[in-house]
Structures are given as structure tokens and as C-alpha cells.
Amino acid sequence: MSILFNAYPLARAALFAMDAETAHEVTLANLQRAYDCGALRALLHANPKAPTTLMGLKLPNPVGLAAGLDKNGAHIDALGNMGFGFVEVGTVTPRAQSGNPKPRMFRLPKANALINRLGFNNQGLDAFLANVQRSQWRKQGGIVGLNIGKNADTPIERAADDYLLGLEGVYPHADYITVNISSPNTQNLRALQGEDELAALLDKLRDKRAELADRHGRHVPLAVKIAPDLTQEQIDVIADLLPRHGVDGVIATNTTLSRASVKGLPHADETGGLSGTPVHALSLVVIERLRRQAGRALAIIGVGGILSGKEAREKVAAGADAVQLYTGLIYRGPALVAECARALA
């Protein structure tokens, strides 16, 4: 285990010499090889146990993988064996789409940050579900969240159609489902966070989930992923609407459009969502406001800028019930999972 932890700084130097998206693909391929040969099993069993309950789900620890790292759900077993308490994959759209033109991922190492404008690139719902069903981690008790979105060429006024298709497709195979309405890389998507638009979408999702629960004989928790760039009034509306429509949790937050903290750095002016350290303080504000307004009516998963156990604790202190990692893994490697699990144990 320590060999894997200690090797990451060397691996990072090689990965950072590559284009960011190429490095992402190489990392997933190597993780899969490590899993296939059994090297990741030690990480899973070495991580401290910190049992908790999230949206009614029992987790071995409250440290999860954020959606976006494994968009097609092709590496659930390898990622789960890194010691995560839960793994979220996607975002998946009903139809396959290539996303935005490359290059579309950019590192800002001085800020421990990343800008991406991937645009929900994925192989579509059918391929995604085939991958999820092939994985063994959930069958062995691992908790898997499936994250759904809309296709880029679906008009925003028809967005609910895509979310309903996604919900119906993933429902039998998910421990929880996340509705992603906050990516900045699909045109007009964030408009769904408006009061009227969100209420209309949640009405349809609530009715469809009730139908699916009857059909499958099980209630699958539903979460909504929101942006960090919301006003207090917008946060208050979300804190009111989600519980009222039976939503179980909220993921706070997605990437930011703000560049205030990275101004002047190479790539800072690239279009897309900024993740990593600059999002930490922004997400804390959203989490604190959500918890104050919603009380315990919503489970909150804190995401954004966790690069150490300290930031994980700060998310929980602000009101989060669990946390998720993404960009921190790129800068810190697999040791970050165990460090955060220890910090929250």
C-alpha cells in the first residue's frame, strides 16, 4: 500500500507532462490494471472505518468519489477499491455525445485547480448501464450513485424529457441518483436552477420516481447537484424546493465560473468550470446556507477543493454529511482518500 502512495509524486510528474485529458485516460487505464492484478485491494482494506448513514444508505466511510472522473461507469470496481465509502459515476445522457472540441481540460498547478469544458462527453445510456451491470463492487456491497444529465442538442424546454429517460434507465441499478443541473459546459443548463424551472422539473421527477418505486419495489434516493455561483436567495429557494418535492439530498457544489482567485495564471481565461482549491470557500458558503435553511430535511454532500483531511473536516463543520473528491485526487493521488477518511473517522 505504501508503495502505491509513495509512487504517486513520480507518476504525477509524468502525468503532468501530458495533455490533461490524455493523462486522465492514462490514469484510469492504469488504475484498472492495478485493480485487475489485485494491487488496489490493500487500499480498500487499509482505510479506516468511519461508518455513517447518508440518505438512508449505510456507508463504510463518508468519503466518496465525485461524478465526472468515470463518466461511462467503466471503472467502478477499480475506483471503489481505492477505499471510497461510495462512488458516483456519470454524468450520462440518454444518447452518446462527444462533448466539446479538444483541448478542453487545463491544469492550473499554482492554484491546485483545473478548468474543464468537457460537455458531458459519454457513450450514452445503454453503454453506461452495461458497464454498471458488469461491475462487481455494488454486488459486493459497495454504494454506487448514478449521475444523469441532458444531451447538449436537447432544447432546454425539453430538458425534463432527457432527465426522465435517464431516471427510468438508471433506477434499477443505482443506490442513489443525482440530477446534474449545474454543469456550466452545457448551454443554458444552469437555468434549470431557477425557481419556476426547478419546480417544474422536480414535479416530473417526483411523479416518475413514485411510478418507478412501485414498479421495482424499492425507493432509490434522489439528489440534485448545484452550482457554487448562486445568490443567497437562490440557495434559499433550492433549500425549500428540494425537500418539498421529496428530494433526499443535495451535492454542493459543481465547478465555478468565477476566476477571481486565479486571475493572471496560465489558462485562467479558458472557458469552462473551475474546480479544485478555489472552489472550497465558495462551496462552504453554499453548504452553510443550505444547512441553515433546510435544517436536517436534506442530506448534504460537500464537494470542491478538498486536497487534505483539513478541507474534508471543514466541509463537515459547515454542515455536510459526507464529502466527495475529484480534482484533489489529481494533485494528491490515492493517499487523499485514506487521509480524508481518517480525518472524518
Short mmCIF file of N, CA, C and O in Angstrom, two decimals, residues 266-340:
data_model
loop_
_atom_site.label_atom_id
_atom_site.label_comp_id
_atom_site.label_asym_id
_atom_site.label_seq_id
_atom_site.Cartn_x
_atom_site.Cartn_y
_atom_site.Cartn_z
N PRO A 266 -1.60 31.06 -15.93
CA PRO A 266 -1.76 30.44 -17.24
C PRO A 266 -3.05 29.61 -17.30
O PRO A 266 -3.36 28.88 -16.35
N HIS A 267 -3.79 29.74 -18.37
CA HIS A 267 -5.06 29.04 -18.64
C HIS A 267 -6.25 29.61 -17.86
O HIS A 267 -7.37 29.13 -18.04
N ALA A 268 -6.03 30.62 -17.02
CA ALA A 268 -7.13 31.12 -16.19
C ALA A 268 -8.29 31.66 -17.02
O ALA A 268 -9.43 31.68 -16.55
N ASP A 269 -8.00 32.09 -18.24
CA ASP A 269 -9.05 32.68 -19.07
C ASP A 269 -9.75 31.66 -19.96
O ASP A 269 -10.61 32.02 -20.76
N GLU A 270 -9.38 30.39 -19.83
CA GLU A 270 -10.06 29.36 -20.62
C GLU A 270 -11.53 29.26 -20.19
O GLU A 270 -11.86 29.37 -19.01
N THR A 271 -12.39 29.02 -21.16
CA THR A 271 -13.81 28.82 -20.89
C THR A 271 -14.01 27.47 -20.20
O THR A 271 -13.33 26.50 -20.51
N GLY A 272 -14.96 27.43 -19.25
CA GLY A 272 -15.28 26.16 -18.60
C GLY A 272 -15.45 26.34 -17.11
O GLY A 272 -15.45 27.45 -16.58
N GLY A 273 -15.62 25.21 -16.43
CA GLY A 273 -15.80 25.22 -15.00
C GLY A 273 -14.47 25.03 -14.28
O GLY A 273 -13.67 24.16 -14.63
N LEU A 274 -14.24 25.85 -13.28
CA LEU A 274 -13.02 25.79 -12.47
C LEU A 274 -13.28 24.93 -11.24
O LEU A 274 -14.25 25.12 -10.51
N SER A 275 -12.39 23.94 -11.02
CA SER A 275 -12.50 23.08 -9.84
C SER A 275 -11.21 23.13 -9.05
O SER A 275 -10.23 23.75 -9.47
N GLY A 276 -11.20 22.48 -7.89
CA GLY A 276 -10.01 22.47 -7.06
C GLY A 276 -10.08 23.50 -5.95
O GLY A 276 -11.16 23.99 -5.57
N THR A 277 -8.92 23.86 -5.42
CA THR A 277 -8.83 24.72 -4.24
C THR A 277 -9.70 25.98 -4.31
O THR A 277 -10.33 26.35 -3.32
N PRO A 278 -9.78 26.69 -5.46
CA PRO A 278 -10.58 27.91 -5.49
C PRO A 278 -12.07 27.70 -5.19
O PRO A 278 -12.77 28.65 -4.84
N VAL A 279 -12.57 26.47 -5.32
CA VAL A 279 -13.99 26.22 -5.10
C VAL A 279 -14.30 25.95 -3.62
O VAL A 279 -15.46 26.04 -3.20
N HIS A 280 -13.29 25.64 -2.83
CA HIS A 280 -13.54 25.21 -1.44
C HIS A 280 -14.33 26.26 -0.66
O HIS A 280 -15.38 25.94 -0.09
N ALA A 281 -13.85 27.49 -0.65
CA ALA A 281 -14.55 28.53 0.12
C ALA A 281 -15.94 28.81 -0.43
O ALA A 281 -16.88 29.04 0.33
N LEU A 282 -16.08 28.77 -1.74
CA LEU A 282 -17.39 29.01 -2.36
C LEU A 282 -18.39 27.93 -1.94
O LEU A 282 -19.54 28.23 -1.62
N SER A 283 -17.96 26.69 -1.94
CA SER A 283 -18.87 25.61 -1.58
C SER A 283 -19.24 25.65 -0.10
O SER A 283 -20.36 25.32 0.28
N LEU A 284 -18.30 26.09 0.75
CA LEU A 284 -18.61 26.20 2.18
C LEU A 284 -19.77 27.18 2.42
O LEU A 284 -20.64 26.92 3.25
N VAL A 285 -19.76 28.27 1.69
CA VAL A 285 -20.84 29.26 1.83
C VAL A 285 -22.18 28.63 1.46
O VAL A 285 -23.19 28.81 2.16
N VAL A 286 -22.19 27.88 0.36
CA VAL A 286 -23.43 27.24 -0.09
C VAL A 286 -23.89 26.19 0.92
O VAL A 286 -25.07 26.11 1.28
N ILE A 287 -22.95 25.38 1.41
CA ILE A 287 -23.30 24.32 2.38
C ILE A 287 -23.87 24.92 3.66
O ILE A 287 -24.90 24.46 4.17
N GLU A 288 -23.20 25.94 4.17
CA GLU A 288 -23.68 26.58 5.42
C GLU A 288 -25.09 27.14 5.24
O GLU A 288 -25.95 26.98 6.11
N ARG A 289 -25.32 27.79 4.11
CA ARG A 289 -26.64 28.39 3.87
C ARG A 289 -27.71 27.30 3.70
O ARG A 289 -28.82 27.42 4.23
N LEU A 290 -27.38 26.25 2.96
CA LEU A 290 -28.32 25.15 2.78
C LEU A 290 -28.71 24.53 4.12
O LEU A 290 -29.88 24.28 4.39
N ARG A 291 -27.71 24.28 4.95
CA ARG A 291 -27.98 23.64 6.24
C ARG A 291 -28.83 24.54 7.12
O ARG A 291 -29.76 24.09 7.81
N ARG A 292 -28.54 25.84 7.10
CA ARG A 292 -29.30 26.78 7.91
C ARG A 292 -30.76 26.83 7.46
O ARG A 292 -31.67 26.86 8.28
N GLN A 293 -30.97 26.81 6.15
CA GLN A 293 -32.32 26.97 5.62
C GLN A 293 -33.12 25.67 5.61
O GLN A 293 -34.33 25.68 5.83
N ALA A 294 -32.46 24.55 5.35
CA ALA A 294 -33.17 23.27 5.21
C ALA A 294 -33.17 22.45 6.49
O ALA A 294 -33.92 21.48 6.59
N GLY A 295 -32.35 22.83 7.46
CA GLY A 295 -32.24 22.01 8.67
C GLY A 295 -31.76 20.62 8.31
O GLY A 295 -30.85 20.46 7.50
N ARG A 296 -32.39 19.60 8.89
CA ARG A 296 -32.00 18.22 8.60
C ARG A 296 -32.88 17.59 7.53
O ARG A 296 -32.84 16.37 7.31
N ALA A 297 -33.65 18.40 6.82
CA ALA A 297 -34.55 17.87 5.80
C ALA A 297 -33.80 17.37 4.57
O ALA A 297 -34.35 16.62 3.77
N LEU A 298 -32.55 17.81 4.40
CA LEU A 298 -31.74 17.40 3.26
C LEU A 298 -30.42 16.83 3.72
O LEU A 298 -29.78 17.39 4.62
N ALA A 299 -30.00 15.73 3.11
CA ALA A 299 -28.61 15.29 3.24
C ALA A 299 -27.76 16.18 2.34
O ALA A 299 -28.18 16.54 1.24
N ILE A 300 -26.57 16.56 2.81
CA ILE A 300 -25.69 17.43 2.03
C ILE A 300 -24.36 16.71 1.81
O ILE A 300 -23.73 16.25 2.76
N ILE A 301 -23.95 16.64 0.54
CA ILE A 301 -22.64 16.11 0.18
C ILE A 301 -21.79 17.28 -0.26
O ILE A 301 -22.14 18.00 -1.20
N GLY A 302 -20.68 17.49 0.43
CA GLY A 302 -19.82 18.63 0.16
C GLY A 302 -18.72 18.27 -0.82
O GLY A 302 -18.00 17.29 -0.64
N VAL A 303 -18.59 19.07 -1.87
CA VAL A 303 -17.60 18.82 -2.93
C VAL A 303 -16.93 20.13 -3.31
O VAL A 303 -17.57 21.19 -3.30
N GLY A 304 -15.66 20.03 -3.68
CA GLY A 304 -14.97 21.20 -4.21
C GLY A 304 -13.78 21.61 -3.38
O GLY A 304 -13.94 22.08 -2.26
N GLY A 305 -12.59 21.40 -3.91
CA GLY A 305 -11.38 21.91 -3.28
C GLY A 305 -10.90 21.14 -2.07
O GLY A 305 -10.20 21.69 -1.22
N ILE A 306 -11.22 19.86 -1.97
CA ILE A 306 -10.71 19.05 -0.85
C ILE A 306 -9.38 18.44 -1.27
O ILE A 306 -9.34 17.52 -2.09
N LEU A 307 -8.31 18.97 -0.71
CA LEU A 307 -6.96 18.47 -1.01
C LEU A 307 -6.26 17.93 0.24
O LEU A 307 -5.09 17.58 0.20
N SER A 308 -7.00 17.87 1.35
CA SER A 308 -6.44 17.32 2.58
C SER A 308 -7.58 16.95 3.52
O SER A 308 -8.74 17.34 3.29
N GLY A 309 -7.24 16.25 4.59
CA GLY A 309 -8.24 15.95 5.60
C GLY A 309 -8.81 17.21 6.23
O GLY A 309 -9.97 17.23 6.64
N LYS A 310 -8.00 18.26 6.29
CA LYS A 310 -8.47 19.52 6.88
C LYS A 310 -9.67 20.08 6.12
O LYS A 310 -10.68 20.47 6.72
N GLU A 311 -9.60 20.10 4.78
CA GLU A 311 -10.73 20.61 4.00
C GLU A 311 -11.95 19.70 4.13
O GLU A 311 -13.09 20.17 4.13
N ALA A 312 -11.71 18.40 4.24
CA ALA A 312 -12.85 17.49 4.44
C ALA A 312 -13.56 17.80 5.75
O ALA A 312 -14.80 17.85 5.81
N ARG A 313 -12.79 18.05 6.82
CA ARG A 313 -13.39 18.41 8.11
C ARG A 313 -14.15 19.73 8.02
O ARG A 313 -15.20 19.90 8.63
N GLU A 314 -13.60 20.68 7.27
CA GLU A 314 -14.27 21.97 7.12
C GLU A 314 -15.61 21.84 6.40
O GLU A 314 -16.57 22.53 6.74
N LYS A 315 -15.67 20.95 5.43
CA LYS A 315 -16.95 20.70 4.75
C LYS A 315 -17.99 20.18 5.75
O LYS A 315 -19.13 20.63 5.77
N VAL A 316 -17.57 19.23 6.58
CA VAL A 316 -18.49 18.65 7.56
C VAL A 316 -18.87 19.69 8.62
O VAL A 316 -20.02 19.78 9.03
N ALA A 317 -17.89 20.47 9.04
CA ALA A 317 -18.18 21.52 10.03
C ALA A 317 -19.19 22.54 9.48
O ALA A 317 -19.99 23.10 10.23
N ALA A 318 -19.17 22.76 8.17
CA ALA A 318 -20.10 23.70 7.55
C ALA A 318 -21.51 23.13 7.45
O ALA A 318 -22.47 23.87 7.27
N GLY A 319 -21.62 21.80 7.56
CA GLY A 319 -22.95 21.19 7.50
C GLY A 319 -23.08 19.98 6.62
O GLY A 319 -24.16 19.40 6.51
N ALA A 320 -21.99 19.57 5.96
CA ALA A 320 -22.06 18.41 5.07
C ALA A 320 -22.13 17.11 5.87
O ALA A 320 -21.51 16.99 6.93
N ASP A 321 -22.85 16.14 5.34
CA ASP A 321 -22.94 14.81 5.94
C ASP A 321 -21.87 13.89 5.38
O ASP A 321 -21.51 12.88 6.02
N ALA A 322 -21.39 14.18 4.19
CA ALA A 322 -20.36 13.39 3.52
C ALA A 322 -19.65 14.31 2.54
O ALA A 322 -20.07 15.44 2.30
N VAL A 323 -18.54 13.82 1.98
CA VAL A 323 -17.78 14.62 1.03
C VAL A 323 -17.47 13.79 -0.21
O VAL A 323 -17.57 12.56 -0.19
N GLN A 324 -17.12 14.47 -1.28
CA GLN A 324 -16.66 13.80 -2.49
C GLN A 324 -15.37 14.45 -2.98
O GLN A 324 -15.15 15.65 -2.80
N LEU A 325 -14.53 13.64 -3.63
CA LEU A 325 -13.24 14.09 -4.15
C LEU A 325 -13.22 13.98 -5.67
O LEU A 325 -13.84 13.09 -6.24
N TYR A 326 -12.46 14.88 -6.30
CA TYR A 326 -12.18 14.75 -7.72
C TYR A 326 -10.83 15.39 -8.02
O TYR A 326 -9.83 14.71 -8.12
N THR A 327 -10.80 16.73 -8.12
CA THR A 327 -9.56 17.40 -8.51
C THR A 327 -8.44 17.14 -7.50
O THR A 327 -7.27 17.04 -7.87
N GLY A 328 -8.79 17.02 -6.22
CA GLY A 328 -7.78 16.70 -5.21
C GLY A 328 -7.04 15.42 -5.51
O GLY A 328 -5.84 15.29 -5.21
N LEU A 329 -7.72 14.45 -6.11
CA LEU A 329 -7.06 13.19 -6.47
C LEU A 329 -5.99 13.41 -7.53
O LEU A 329 -4.97 12.73 -7.54
N ILE A 330 -6.25 14.35 -8.44
CA ILE A 330 -5.28 14.64 -9.49
C ILE A 330 -3.99 15.21 -8.90
O ILE A 330 -2.89 14.89 -9.34
N TYR A 331 -4.14 16.03 -7.86
CA TYR A 331 -2.96 16.67 -7.26
C TYR A 331 -2.34 15.85 -6.14
O TYR A 331 -1.14 15.93 -5.90
N ARG A 332 -3.14 15.04 -5.44
CA ARG A 332 -2.63 14.31 -4.28
C ARG A 332 -2.53 12.80 -4.48
O ARG A 332 -1.77 12.14 -3.78
N GLY A 333 -3.31 12.25 -5.37
CA GLY A 333 -3.28 10.81 -5.59
C GLY A 333 -4.10 10.04 -4.58
O GLY A 333 -4.84 10.62 -3.77
N PRO A 334 -3.99 8.70 -4.57
CA PRO A 334 -4.86 7.84 -3.75
C PRO A 334 -4.70 8.03 -2.26
O PRO A 334 -5.62 7.69 -1.50
N ALA A 335 -3.59 8.57 -1.80
CA ALA A 335 -3.40 8.79 -0.37
C ALA A 335 -4.45 9.74 0.19
O ALA A 335 -4.76 9.69 1.39
N LEU A 336 -5.01 10.59 -0.65
CA LEU A 336 -6.01 11.56 -0.17
C LEU A 336 -7.25 10.87 0.35
O LEU A 336 -7.88 11.37 1.30
N VAL A 337 -7.64 9.74 -0.23
CA VAL A 337 -8.85 9.05 0.22
C VAL A 337 -8.69 8.63 1.67
O VAL A 337 -9.55 8.89 2.52
N ALA A 338 -7.58 7.96 1.98
CA ALA A 338 -7.35 7.50 3.36
C ALA A 338 -7.19 8.66 4.30
O ALA A 338 -7.69 8.62 5.45
N GLU A 339 -6.54 9.72 3.88
CA GLU A 339 -6.34 10.88 4.75
C GLU A 339 -7.67 11.51 5.12
O GLU A 339 -7.90 11.85 6.30
N CYS A 340 -8.58 11.64 4.17
CA CYS A 340 -9.89 12.21 4.47
C CYS A 340 -10.72 11.28 5.32
O CYS A 340 -11.45 11.73 6.21
#
